[in-house]
Amino acid sequence: MMPLRKIFAIPSCLLWSIASLAQQPQGELQKILTNLNGSLNFSVKQFNGTDLVSRQLFNNDGVLNTSTGTWALQVKNTPVSGHPEAMDIMASFRVEKGLASSSAVDASFDFGKWSRDNYVLVPASIYNGNRYRSIGDAYSPAYPKDMYYNPSVPLTISNNPRLAIEKGKASVVQLQTGNAATPAMCFFSKKEKKGFIVLTGQLTKLGNNGLTISENAAQDSCTFSISAPAVRKLAPGFGDFHQSGDLAPDWKAGNEISLHFRVYVFDAQNIPELLTKFMQIRKELSRPNDPRNILPMSKVFEVVSNITKSRFVTVPAGSYYLPENNNDFQLGWVSGMMNTYPMLALNDERERNRVAAELDFIVNKLQGKSGYFYGGITAQGELRPEKMSPDFKLLQAMVRKNSDALLWMMKHLMLLKAQGHGSNIKKEWEEAAKKLAEAFVRTWKAHGEFGQYITPETGEIAVYNSTAGAIAPAGLALASDYFHNPAWMKVAGDAAKFYYKRDVEGQGLTGGDCGDISQDANSESAFGFLESLMALYHYTGEKQWLNMAEVQAALCSTWTISYDPVFPEKSAIGKLGSHMAGAVWASIQNKHAAPGICTASGDYLFKLFRATGNIRYADLIRDIQHAQAEAVNMPPNHITTNNLVGSSMERIQPSDAEGKSSIGNFINTRNSWTETNGILMAMELPGVYLNTGSKKIYVFDHVEAKIIGNTLSGTTIQITNPTSYDASVSVLAETAKQAAGPLSYTAFVKWPKVKVKMGETVKVNISNTGVIALL
């Protein structure tokens, strides 16, 4: 729904229920805000285009007289049951008489005694206020010379909305709710040891709400505002800004609009406690979302594996599965040695031989003298450089790609053994994995970090800083166990502690591991670091990693859409009626959500759920899986990419970063990484999970399942398939004792499958030891 120039009277039956007749800033709400030297004010803002002409405040009686009319404000403040630190607020603005041209209504939290050191968060858009050095004015800007071979390089981001890094400078961040994974604004005050979160709805009938953060030049006061509608001077793009095209509507007597929001002010000792609180309450205003069961995971596996099978090529450079939409090869990140893993899981001789050919190609053509790999190679055999500067000639490669290479190489070796094909493992593959692990260890011991870009020829760090090596501890942990080298596990643990303390605890963000951004905060490093923390917990059993993983999962939740956004009715997503809660935002530069985690199944979230019993982690990965399925092209009734059957692409766009016409529309192309993470979820997540000890069931697949009977010897469940496709549903049933232990990385190989035809219901008996029998 787009903002309208004109609005009309609203039938009383559609208005929010407003109990009080006057503004209520005092009482319990004021007590809550006083803890942060805050107050709540309401106003009407008049604009000339997007230029603010005036702002007029309502008085305590809820009345505002302007030169052209009279407004009335009705506010209801309701304590939130079970949350003494929270208040639910409903504010209704009405023109009683006269007119108001080009106006928007606004609710503002004003904070005095503000500190620039406060951590400021808008999910998927603003992390630590984005108060960092900024470069460029476009997508993926070139790095200046001073960022190369400089251990003291400051964290550097693209040209994004941000609070001023300079002291003595005022700044403003203007967003709309479509820019946020959850419509929320948050901050943590280290001085006050308090956290603040305000949740609001996506939109009113005027369009998306505005989210504005304004800091004064002295940086000792700050305002967090929610407006209806959003009226921004500039809209943020992919590392730049453009004219927003926002319009405030004209009002006449009888026009009325309501803003609904909820505020939390709570004790918090650090940034992790703010993040943890956010994950707990992020759905409380929007309420639980409603994922649609439309595409069984087994069908995803079938259609995506068919795509990958058809894209194996032999070119002058070697033999491999095509990573993207050209013949060149890219390692890790979004493609190479990731899409091979599902092919290996097929346990098919032809595909196993093809995977072996690709591993040979990678080991022989891409590994540098240092042990690190180059990031890619053309079909003709020319190595592809990454983030180069004309001042430095040695070819560079992403640390992220090398981290992926180590993790996925180890997973390939482990899977071959689990399938009984250990004899197919070549010594050259294992030696290459060892060399890569040793390269990471050398870098860590020399520099105490992994950097963002390295030179595979020498092993030197070319660009320092960032969390680009977020997945490296996971790869080192797997390699340590596989090759029986405990020293590597020690480095993995030390690196994970470093990233957690510096980036998660210290800055409330992770970032810089994508090849098309600067060192911007992003989701991929957040999820990748969670992979590492759960790997360390898997192999050591130490609770410290589990505790860190819970905080990291909360950070991941800030990148994941928590509700089902309303898209324009005529957009592709709007026409499909897709429920997009669970879409994962890319980065603060690339202002769009995508279908799934780049590039992983997110099984570590399932493992975190098993280890803690916290259902929020299961809900998070369930949401991600279902949003991914919504983006899959399944003709004739679910067209997304207009491309191959089973294809998908990386745009789920709630924002106007690419223009208002792009909201809710897919792009006619495909991205292999979105297809790969779909098939990985179909493999590495169970369709139905049952804890036979607690008798609790959780469903990840697009089926319905429930317990219909319990006996001393087992549990009977019923599975219904409401989709238009036959399903083969994997079932993981385990005892409470089994659930308390680590889950093998290749456990999915042994999960039994239950076939359920479309529209069919079957009953299954599961013994207390996990044996499954159809009834």
mmCIF file of N, CA and C in Angstrom, residues 114-120 128 131 167 188-190 215 219 271:
data_model
loop_
_atom_site.group_PDB
_atom_site.id
_atom_site.type_symbol
_atom_site.label_atom_id
_atom_site.label_comp_id
_atom_site.label_asym_id
_atom_site.label_seq_id
_atom_site.Cartn_x
_atom_site.Cartn_y
_atom_site.Cartn_z
ATOM 1 N N TRP A 114 21.490 12.494 26.827
ATOM 2 C CA TRP A 114 21.849 11.478 25.835
ATOM 3 C C TRP A 114 23.361 11.365 25.729
ATOM 4 N N SER A 115 23.857 10.200 25.342
ATOM 5 C CA SER A 115 25.281 10.011 25.103
ATOM 6 C C SER A 115 25.497 9.430 23.721
ATOM 7 N N ARG A 116 26.461 9.975 23.005
ATOM 8 C CA ARG A 116 26.811 9.434 21.687
ATOM 9 C C ARG A 116 27.337 8.013 21.787
ATOM 10 N N ASP A 117 27.689 7.575 22.986
ATOM 11 C CA ASP A 117 28.182 6.215 23.179
ATOM 12 C C ASP A 117 27.050 5.201 23.276
ATOM 13 N N ASN A 118 25.794 5.654 23.308
ATOM 14 C CA ASN A 118 24.680 4.721 23.346
ATOM 15 C C ASN A 118 24.664 3.867 22.081
ATOM 16 N N TYR A 119 24.348 2.611 22.250
ATOM 17 C CA TYR A 119 24.215 1.687 21.115
ATOM 18 C C TYR A 119 22.821 1.844 20.533
ATOM 19 N N VAL A 120 22.736 2.189 19.248
ATOM 20 C CA VAL A 120 21.448 2.432 18.584
ATOM 21 C C VAL A 120 21.225 1.368 17.515
ATOM 22 N N ASN A 128 24.734 0.031 16.008
ATOM 23 C CA ASN A 128 25.634 0.954 16.696
ATOM 24 C C ASN A 128 25.556 2.347 16.076
ATOM 25 N N ARG A 131 27.605 4.484 13.234
ATOM 26 C CA ARG A 131 28.498 5.612 13.485
ATOM 27 C C ARG A 131 29.939 5.195 13.172
ATOM 28 N N LYS A 167 32.299 14.503 16.333
ATOM 29 C CA LYS A 167 31.729 15.144 17.512
ATOM 30 C C LYS A 167 31.294 16.560 17.141
ATOM 31 N N PHE A 188 20.688 1.036 23.789
ATOM 32 C CA PHE A 188 21.214 0.616 25.079
ATOM 33 C C PHE A 188 22.069 1.737 25.635
ATOM 34 N N SER A 189 21.792 2.112 26.891
ATOM 35 C CA SER A 189 22.564 3.143 27.571
ATOM 36 C C SER A 189 23.512 2.484 28.559
ATOM 37 N N LYS A 190 24.798 2.542 28.240
ATOM 38 C CA LYS A 190 25.802 1.961 29.131
ATOM 39 C C LYS A 190 25.826 2.689 30.463
ATOM 40 N N GLU A 215 19.627 13.427 16.314
ATOM 41 C CA GLU A 215 20.564 13.752 17.380
ATOM 42 C C GLU A 215 21.028 15.194 17.196
ATOM 43 N N GLN A 219 25.118 16.441 20.761
ATOM 44 C CA GLN A 219 25.017 14.992 20.945
ATOM 45 C C GLN A 219 24.698 14.637 22.393
ATOM 46 N N ILE A 271 25.103 -4.731 25.688
ATOM 47 C CA ILE A 271 24.440 -4.877 24.391
ATOM 48 C C ILE A 271 23.813 -6.264 24.227
#
